[in-house]
Every structure is written in C-alpha cells, then in structure tokens.
mmCIF file of C-alpha atoms in Angstrom:
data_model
loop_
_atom_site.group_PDB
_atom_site.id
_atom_site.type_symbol
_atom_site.label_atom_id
_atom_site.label_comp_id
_atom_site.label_asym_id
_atom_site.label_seq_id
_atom_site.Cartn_x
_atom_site.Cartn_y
_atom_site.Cartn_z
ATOM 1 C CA UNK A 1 0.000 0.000 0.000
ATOM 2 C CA UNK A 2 2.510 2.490 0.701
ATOM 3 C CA UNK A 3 4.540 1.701 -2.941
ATOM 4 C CA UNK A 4 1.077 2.118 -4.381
ATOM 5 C CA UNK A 5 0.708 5.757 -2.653
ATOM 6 C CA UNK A 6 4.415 6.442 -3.851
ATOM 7 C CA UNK A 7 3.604 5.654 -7.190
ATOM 8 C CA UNK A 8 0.577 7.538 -7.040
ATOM 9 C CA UNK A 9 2.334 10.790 -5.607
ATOM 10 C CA UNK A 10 5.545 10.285 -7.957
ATOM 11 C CA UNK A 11 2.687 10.119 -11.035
ATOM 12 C CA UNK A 12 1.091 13.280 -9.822
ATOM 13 C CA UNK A 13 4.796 15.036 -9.244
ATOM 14 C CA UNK A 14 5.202 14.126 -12.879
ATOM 15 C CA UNK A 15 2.385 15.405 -14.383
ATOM 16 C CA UNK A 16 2.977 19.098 -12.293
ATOM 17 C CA UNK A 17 6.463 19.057 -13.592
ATOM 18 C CA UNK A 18 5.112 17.963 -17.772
ATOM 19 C CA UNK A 19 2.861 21.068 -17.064
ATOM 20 C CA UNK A 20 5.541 22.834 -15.732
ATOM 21 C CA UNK A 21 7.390 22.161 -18.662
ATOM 22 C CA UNK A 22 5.121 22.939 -21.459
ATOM 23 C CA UNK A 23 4.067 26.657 -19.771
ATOM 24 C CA UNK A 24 7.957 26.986 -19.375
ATOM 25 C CA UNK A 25 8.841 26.616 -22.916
ATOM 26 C CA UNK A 26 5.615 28.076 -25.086
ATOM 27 C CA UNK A 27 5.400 31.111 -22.191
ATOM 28 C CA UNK A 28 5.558 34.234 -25.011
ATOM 29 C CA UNK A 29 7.075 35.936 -22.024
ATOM 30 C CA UNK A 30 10.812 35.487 -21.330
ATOM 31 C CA UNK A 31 11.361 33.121 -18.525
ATOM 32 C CA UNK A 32 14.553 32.102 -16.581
ATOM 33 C CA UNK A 33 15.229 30.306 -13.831
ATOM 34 C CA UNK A 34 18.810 31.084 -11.871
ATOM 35 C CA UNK A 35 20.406 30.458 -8.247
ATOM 36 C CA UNK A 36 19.705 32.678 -6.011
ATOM 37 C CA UNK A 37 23.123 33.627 -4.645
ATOM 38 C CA UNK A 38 25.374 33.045 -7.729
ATOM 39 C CA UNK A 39 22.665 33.960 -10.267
ATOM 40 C CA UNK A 40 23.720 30.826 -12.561
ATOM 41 C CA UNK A 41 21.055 30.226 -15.024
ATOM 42 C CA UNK A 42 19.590 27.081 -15.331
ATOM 43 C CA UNK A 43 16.956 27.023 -17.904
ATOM 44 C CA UNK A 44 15.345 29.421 -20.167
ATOM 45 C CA UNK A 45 13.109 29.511 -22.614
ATOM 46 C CA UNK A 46 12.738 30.293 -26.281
ATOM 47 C CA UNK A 47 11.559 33.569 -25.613
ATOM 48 C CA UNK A 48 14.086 34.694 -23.468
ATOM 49 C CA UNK A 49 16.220 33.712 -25.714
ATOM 50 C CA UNK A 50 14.502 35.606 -28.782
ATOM 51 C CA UNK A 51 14.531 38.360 -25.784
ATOM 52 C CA UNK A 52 18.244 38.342 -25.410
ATOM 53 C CA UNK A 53 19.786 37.046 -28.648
ATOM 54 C CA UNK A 54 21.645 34.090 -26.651
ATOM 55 C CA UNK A 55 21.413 30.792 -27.863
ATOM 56 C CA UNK A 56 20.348 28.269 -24.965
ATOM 57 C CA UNK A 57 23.810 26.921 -25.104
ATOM 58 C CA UNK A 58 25.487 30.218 -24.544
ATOM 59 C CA UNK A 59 23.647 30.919 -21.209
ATOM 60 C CA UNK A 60 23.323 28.128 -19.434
ATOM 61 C CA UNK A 61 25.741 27.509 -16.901
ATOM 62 C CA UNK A 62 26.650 30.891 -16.770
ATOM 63 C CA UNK A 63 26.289 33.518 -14.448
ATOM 64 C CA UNK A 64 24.493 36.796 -15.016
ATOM 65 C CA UNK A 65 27.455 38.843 -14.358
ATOM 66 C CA UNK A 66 29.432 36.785 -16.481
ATOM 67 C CA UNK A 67 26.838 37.187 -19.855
ATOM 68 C CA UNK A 68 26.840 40.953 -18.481
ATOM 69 C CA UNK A 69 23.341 40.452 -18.216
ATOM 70 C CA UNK A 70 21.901 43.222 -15.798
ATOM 71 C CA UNK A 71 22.978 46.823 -16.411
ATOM 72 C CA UNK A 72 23.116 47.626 -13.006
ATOM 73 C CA UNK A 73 24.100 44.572 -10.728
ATOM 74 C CA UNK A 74 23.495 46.524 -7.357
ATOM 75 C CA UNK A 75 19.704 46.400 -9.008
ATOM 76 C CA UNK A 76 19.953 42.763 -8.845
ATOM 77 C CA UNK A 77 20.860 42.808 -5.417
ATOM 78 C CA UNK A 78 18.268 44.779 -4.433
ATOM 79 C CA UNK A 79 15.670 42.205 -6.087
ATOM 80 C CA UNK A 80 17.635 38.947 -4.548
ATOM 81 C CA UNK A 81 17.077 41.003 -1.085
ATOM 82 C CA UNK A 82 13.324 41.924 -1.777
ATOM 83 C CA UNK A 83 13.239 38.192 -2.457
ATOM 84 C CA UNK A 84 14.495 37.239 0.231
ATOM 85 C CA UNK A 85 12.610 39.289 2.481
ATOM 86 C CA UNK A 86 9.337 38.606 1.453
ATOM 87 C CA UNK A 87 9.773 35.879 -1.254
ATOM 88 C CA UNK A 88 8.552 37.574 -4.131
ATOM 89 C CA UNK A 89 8.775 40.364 -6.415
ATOM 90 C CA UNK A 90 6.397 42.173 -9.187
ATOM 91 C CA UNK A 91 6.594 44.459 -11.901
ATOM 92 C CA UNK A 92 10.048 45.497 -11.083
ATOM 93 C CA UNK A 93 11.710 47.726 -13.884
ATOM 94 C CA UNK A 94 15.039 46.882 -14.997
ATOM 95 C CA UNK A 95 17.429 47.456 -17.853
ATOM 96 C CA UNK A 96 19.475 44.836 -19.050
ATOM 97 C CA UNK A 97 22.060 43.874 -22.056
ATOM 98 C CA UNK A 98 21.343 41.946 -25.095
ATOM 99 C CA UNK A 99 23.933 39.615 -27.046
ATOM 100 C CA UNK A 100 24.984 42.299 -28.970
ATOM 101 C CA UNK A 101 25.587 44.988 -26.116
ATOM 102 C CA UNK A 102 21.889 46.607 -27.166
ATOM 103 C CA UNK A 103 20.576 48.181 -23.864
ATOM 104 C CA UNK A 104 16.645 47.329 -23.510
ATOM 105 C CA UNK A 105 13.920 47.678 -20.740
ATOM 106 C CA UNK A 106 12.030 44.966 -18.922
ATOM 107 C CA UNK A 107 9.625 44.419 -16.155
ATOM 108 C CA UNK A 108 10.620 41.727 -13.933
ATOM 109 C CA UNK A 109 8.280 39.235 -11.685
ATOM 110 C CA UNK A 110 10.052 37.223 -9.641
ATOM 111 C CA UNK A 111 9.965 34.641 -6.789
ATOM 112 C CA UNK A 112 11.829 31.712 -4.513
ATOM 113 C CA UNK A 113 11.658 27.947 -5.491
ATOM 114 C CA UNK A 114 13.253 25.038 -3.997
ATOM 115 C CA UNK A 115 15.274 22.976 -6.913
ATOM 116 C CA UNK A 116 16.707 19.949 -5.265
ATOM 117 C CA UNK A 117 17.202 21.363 -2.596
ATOM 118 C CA UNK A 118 18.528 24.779 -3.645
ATOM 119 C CA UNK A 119 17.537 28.355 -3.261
ATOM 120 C CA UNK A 120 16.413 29.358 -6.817
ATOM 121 C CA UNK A 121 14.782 32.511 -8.653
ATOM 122 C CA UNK A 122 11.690 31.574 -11.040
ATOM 123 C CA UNK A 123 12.003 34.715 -13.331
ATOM 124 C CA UNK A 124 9.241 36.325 -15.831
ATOM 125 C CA UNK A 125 10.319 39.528 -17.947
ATOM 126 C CA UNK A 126 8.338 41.503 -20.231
ATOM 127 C CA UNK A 127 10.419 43.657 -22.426
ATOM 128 C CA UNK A 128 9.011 47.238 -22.613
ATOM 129 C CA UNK A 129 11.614 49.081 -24.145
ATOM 130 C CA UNK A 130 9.038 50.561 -27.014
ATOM 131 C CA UNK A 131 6.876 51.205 -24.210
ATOM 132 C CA UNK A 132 9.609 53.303 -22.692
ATOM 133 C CA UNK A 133 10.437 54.704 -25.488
ATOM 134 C CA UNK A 134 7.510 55.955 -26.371
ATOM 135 C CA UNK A 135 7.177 57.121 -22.716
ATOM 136 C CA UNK A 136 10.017 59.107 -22.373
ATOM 137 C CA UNK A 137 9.359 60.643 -26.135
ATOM 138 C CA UNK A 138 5.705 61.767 -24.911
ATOM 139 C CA UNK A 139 7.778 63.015 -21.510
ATOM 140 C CA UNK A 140 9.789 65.344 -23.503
ATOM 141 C CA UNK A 141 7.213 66.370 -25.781
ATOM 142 C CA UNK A 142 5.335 67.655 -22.943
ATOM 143 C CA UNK A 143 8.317 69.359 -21.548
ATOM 144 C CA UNK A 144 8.550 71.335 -25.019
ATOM 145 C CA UNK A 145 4.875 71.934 -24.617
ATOM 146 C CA UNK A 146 5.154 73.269 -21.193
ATOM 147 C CA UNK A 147 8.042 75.578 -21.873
ATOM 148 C CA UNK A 148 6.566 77.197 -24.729
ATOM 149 C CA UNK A 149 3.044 77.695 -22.871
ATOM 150 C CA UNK A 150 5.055 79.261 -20.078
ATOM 151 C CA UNK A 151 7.067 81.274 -22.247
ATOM 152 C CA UNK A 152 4.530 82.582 -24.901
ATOM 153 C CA UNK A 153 4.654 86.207 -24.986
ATOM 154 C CA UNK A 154 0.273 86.376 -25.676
ATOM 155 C CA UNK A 155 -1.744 85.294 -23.116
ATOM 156 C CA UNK A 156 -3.205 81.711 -23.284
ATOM 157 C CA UNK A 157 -6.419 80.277 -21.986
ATOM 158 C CA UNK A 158 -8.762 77.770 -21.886
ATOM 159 C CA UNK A 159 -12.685 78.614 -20.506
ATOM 160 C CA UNK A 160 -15.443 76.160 -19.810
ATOM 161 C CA UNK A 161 -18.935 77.581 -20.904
ATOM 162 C CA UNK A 162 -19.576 79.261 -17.809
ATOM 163 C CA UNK A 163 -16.613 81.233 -17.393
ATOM 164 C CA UNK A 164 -14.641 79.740 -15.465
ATOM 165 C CA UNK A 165 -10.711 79.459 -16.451
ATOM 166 C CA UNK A 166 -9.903 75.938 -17.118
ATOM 167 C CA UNK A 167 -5.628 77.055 -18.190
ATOM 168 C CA UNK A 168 -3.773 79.846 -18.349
ATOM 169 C CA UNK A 169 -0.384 80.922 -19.026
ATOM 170 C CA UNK A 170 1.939 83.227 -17.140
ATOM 171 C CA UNK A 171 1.710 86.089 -20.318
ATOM 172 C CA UNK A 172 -1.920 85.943 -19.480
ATOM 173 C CA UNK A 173 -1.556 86.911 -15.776
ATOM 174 C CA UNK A 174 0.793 89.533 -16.665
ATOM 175 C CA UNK A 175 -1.565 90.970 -18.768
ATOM 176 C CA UNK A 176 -4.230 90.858 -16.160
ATOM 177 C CA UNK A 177 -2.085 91.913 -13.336
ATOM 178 C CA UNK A 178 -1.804 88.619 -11.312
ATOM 179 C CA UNK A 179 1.152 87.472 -10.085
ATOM 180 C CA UNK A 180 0.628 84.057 -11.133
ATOM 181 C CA UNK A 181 -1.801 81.912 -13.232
ATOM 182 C CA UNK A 182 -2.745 80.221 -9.855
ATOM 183 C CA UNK A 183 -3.611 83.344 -8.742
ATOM 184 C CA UNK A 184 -5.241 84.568 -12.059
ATOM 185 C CA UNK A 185 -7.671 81.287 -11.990
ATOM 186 C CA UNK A 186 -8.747 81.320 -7.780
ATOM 187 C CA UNK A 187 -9.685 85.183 -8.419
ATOM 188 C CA UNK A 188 -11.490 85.300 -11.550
ATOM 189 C CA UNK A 189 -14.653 82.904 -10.897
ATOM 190 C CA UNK A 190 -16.293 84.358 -14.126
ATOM 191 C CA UNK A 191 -14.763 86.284 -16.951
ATOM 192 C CA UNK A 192 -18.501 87.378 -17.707
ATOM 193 C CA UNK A 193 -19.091 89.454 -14.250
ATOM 194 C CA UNK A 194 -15.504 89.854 -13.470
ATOM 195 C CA UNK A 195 -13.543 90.644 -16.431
ATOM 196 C CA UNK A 196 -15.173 92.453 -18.919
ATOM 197 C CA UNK A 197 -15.878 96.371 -18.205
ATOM 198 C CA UNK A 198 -19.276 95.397 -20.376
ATOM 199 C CA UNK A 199 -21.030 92.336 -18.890
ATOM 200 C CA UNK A 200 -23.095 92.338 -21.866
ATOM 201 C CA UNK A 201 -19.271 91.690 -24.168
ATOM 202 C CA UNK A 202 -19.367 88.149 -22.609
ATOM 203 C CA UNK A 203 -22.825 87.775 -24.247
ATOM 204 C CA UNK A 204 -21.989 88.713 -27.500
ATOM 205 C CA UNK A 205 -19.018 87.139 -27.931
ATOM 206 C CA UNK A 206 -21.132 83.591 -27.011
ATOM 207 C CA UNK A 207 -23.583 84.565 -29.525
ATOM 208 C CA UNK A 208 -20.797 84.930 -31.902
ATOM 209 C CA UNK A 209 -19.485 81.717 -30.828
ATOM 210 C CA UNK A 210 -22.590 79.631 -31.300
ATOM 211 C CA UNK A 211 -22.959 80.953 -34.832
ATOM 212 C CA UNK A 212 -19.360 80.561 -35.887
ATOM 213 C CA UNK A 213 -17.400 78.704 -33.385
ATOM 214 C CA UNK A 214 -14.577 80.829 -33.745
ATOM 215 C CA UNK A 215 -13.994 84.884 -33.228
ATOM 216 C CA UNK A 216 -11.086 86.649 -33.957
ATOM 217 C CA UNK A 217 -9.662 90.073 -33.276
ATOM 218 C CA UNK A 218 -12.099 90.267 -30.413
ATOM 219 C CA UNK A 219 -11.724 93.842 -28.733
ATOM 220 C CA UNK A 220 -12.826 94.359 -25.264
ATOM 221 C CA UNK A 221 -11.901 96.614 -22.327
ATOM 222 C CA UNK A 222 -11.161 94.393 -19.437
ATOM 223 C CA UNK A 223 -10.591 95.029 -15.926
ATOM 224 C CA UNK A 224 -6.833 93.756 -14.313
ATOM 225 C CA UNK A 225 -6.171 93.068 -10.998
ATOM 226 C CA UNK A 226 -6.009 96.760 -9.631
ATOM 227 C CA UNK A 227 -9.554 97.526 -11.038
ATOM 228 C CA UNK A 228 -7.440 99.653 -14.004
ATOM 229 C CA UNK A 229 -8.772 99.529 -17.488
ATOM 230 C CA UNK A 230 -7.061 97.981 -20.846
ATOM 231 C CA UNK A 231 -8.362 97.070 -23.833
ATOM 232 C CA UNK A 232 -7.593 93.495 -25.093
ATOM 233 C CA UNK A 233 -7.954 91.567 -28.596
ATOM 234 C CA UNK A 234 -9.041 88.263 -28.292
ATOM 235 C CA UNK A 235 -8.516 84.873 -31.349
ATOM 236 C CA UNK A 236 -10.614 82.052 -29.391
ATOM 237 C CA UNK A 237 -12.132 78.903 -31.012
ATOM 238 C CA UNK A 238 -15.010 76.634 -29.729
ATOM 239 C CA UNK A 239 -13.156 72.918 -28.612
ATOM 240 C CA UNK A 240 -15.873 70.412 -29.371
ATOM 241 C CA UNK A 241 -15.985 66.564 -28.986
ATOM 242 C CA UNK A 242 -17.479 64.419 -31.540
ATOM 243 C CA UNK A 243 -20.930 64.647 -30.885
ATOM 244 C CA UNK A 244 -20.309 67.905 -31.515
ATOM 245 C CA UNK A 245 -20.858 69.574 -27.471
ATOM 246 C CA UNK A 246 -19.576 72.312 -26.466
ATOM 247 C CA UNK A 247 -16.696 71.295 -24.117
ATOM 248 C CA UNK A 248 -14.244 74.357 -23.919
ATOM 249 C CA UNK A 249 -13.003 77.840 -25.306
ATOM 250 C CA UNK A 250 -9.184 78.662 -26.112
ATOM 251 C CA UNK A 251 -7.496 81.385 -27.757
ATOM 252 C CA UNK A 252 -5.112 83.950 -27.080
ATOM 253 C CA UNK A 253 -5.188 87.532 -25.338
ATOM 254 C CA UNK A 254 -2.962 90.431 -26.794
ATOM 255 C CA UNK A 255 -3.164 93.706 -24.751
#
C-alpha cells in the first residue's frame, strides 16, 4: 500500500512538472530560472532567448554577471534582497544587455523555489523598451509643450462655458495683473461678471461663438487686478468633442 501511494504521488509530481514544462517553454514571455546567490542560469526559454539574442547553449551555466546580463548589478541585489525578504517580487523595472551589447527595458516578476534542494529565482520579464520609449518621447514632448506655454509672450487660456478658467499661461496673468496663473484662476470665478468692463461683451461674444465657433480680433476693455482699465484683442475657437458639445473655449489675449 505504501509503494502504491508512492507511485501515485511520484505520477502526480510528474504530471505538475510535464505542465511545468510545457508553460515553461511556449510562455511568449521570457522566462529564466537562476540560483539565487550566484545567479547561474539554469533554464530558459525560447523567448528569453529571442529576448536576449543568446542561444540556450550560450547561457546556461553561466552567471548573469558573467553574460553581463543586468545593467546595473546593485539592481539585482536589491531584487535577490526583496526576495528574500518577502519571497517575491512584481513588476520590477530593470534594464538589461542583449547579445549584442543593445541596452533594452524589462519588467521583472520574480519569486523563490526550492530545486533539489537549492535556493532558486523563477524569473518572468516583459520587455518594454518601445513602451519606454515611447514614454520618455511623450515626456519630452510635454516638456517642449510646457516651456513654450510658459514662455509665450500672448496670453493663453482655456474657458469652460460658464466662465470659469480651465488654463492659463503666465503672459496671461501679466496681462491681467496677477502674479501668477494660480492666482489669475482662484480670483477670476467668471470672466462674464468679473472681467469684462461690459457684462453684456461676454454675451456677445457667445452669440458669436454659437454661430461661428470661432472669433477673432475680439476687442474688449477688461478690468486687471487693480480695477485699471485695458483694452484686449481676443482669437478664441469653440473645442468640441465628436458629438459635436460644447466642451471648452481657447485662444489667445494680446493687450
């Protein structure tokens, strides 16, 4: 009875490992499985390799500092202690080298398994280095954005249909005597009652915009900060969404 239960136990050990097995090798994510201390790979897969450019033969057996394989290798270290401290790790970004030296991005999950009796890291890595890419390119594109809001010399804004200031630009607060577009957007609550010297101005220029959606060379005396008096010229169009609502104004304010 008890060679019967072995056998029984050994079969089911078998089948977990065949399963094992065939998620190892047709994962489409890269997966890796090293010691823990050394870092020594001991089996990846196809993927990883397609990942890397190593063939399985190059890699295994070798360590990760000796293939060169994380950019940073006090990063590793950092993983093999998360690891150890709480046995598992997720999503962790990473850079690491290629066969050919090529520098890429990947998100690491990690965690602990036993392997005959030794300390080993199960590894899954996703490689997002067009996601990054396209990240940091978005990152700087905003950055050019930003500087050349902040350093138009017209005033810039955006209204909703009430009035309220939605964005503005530092040239605008000049222009309106605030020190700040912070400032320029808690104090002015309504452009229609606050701004305009002529409350009925607001009302004509939304009758203008219903009819054409867009007004230019717009002349109005406003009031600045101070309560003094300066005439402005205002190009604003109507920013609709595809059902064609109303969802904001922008345009620009010369004094």
């Amino acid at each position: 009875a008890v060679f019967a239960l072995y056998r029984v136990v050994l079969s089911e050990q078998r089948q977990a490992e065949e399963k094992f097995a065939k998620v190892f090798r047709s994962s489409p994510d890269a997966v890796a499985i090293t010691t823990l201390e050394a870092g020594q790979f001991l089996e990846v897969n196809e993927s990883f390799c397609r990942m890397t450019g190593y063939a399985l033969t190059d890699i295994v057996g070798k360590t990760v500092a000796d293939v060169g394989f994380w950019l940073n290798q006090l990063d590793r270290a950092t993983v093999v202690q998360n690891l150890q401290t709480v046995g598992i790790v997720h999503n962790h970004e990473f850079n690491f080298c290629t066969s050919t030296g090529t520098v890429k991005t990947g998100l690491l999950s990690a965690e602990i398994l036993l392997l005959n009796g030794q300390s080993c890291i199960l590894s899954i890595i996703k490689d997002i280095t067009d996601r990054k890419q396209t990240e940091l390119a978005l990152q700087a594109t905003e950055k050019r954005y930003r500087e050349m809001f902040d350093n138009l010399v017209e005033g810039f804004f955006q209204t909703n249909p009430d009035g309220r200031f939605l964005t503005a630009n530092p040239a605008l607060a000049r222009i309106y005597g605030y020190a700040s577009p912070a400032e320029l957007m808690a104090d002015l609550g309504n452009v229609g009652q606050q701004l305009y010297v002529n409350p009925k101005r607001r009302v004509e220029f939304l009758a203008y915009m219903k009819i054409y959606d867009v007004v230019s060379d717009f002349e109005s005396q406003v009031y600045r900060k101070d309560r003094s008096i300066i005439w402005i010229s205002e190009n604003v169009r109507a920013v609709r969404d595809e059902n064609h609502k109303l969802l904001y104004f922008e345009g620009t304010v010369q004094d």
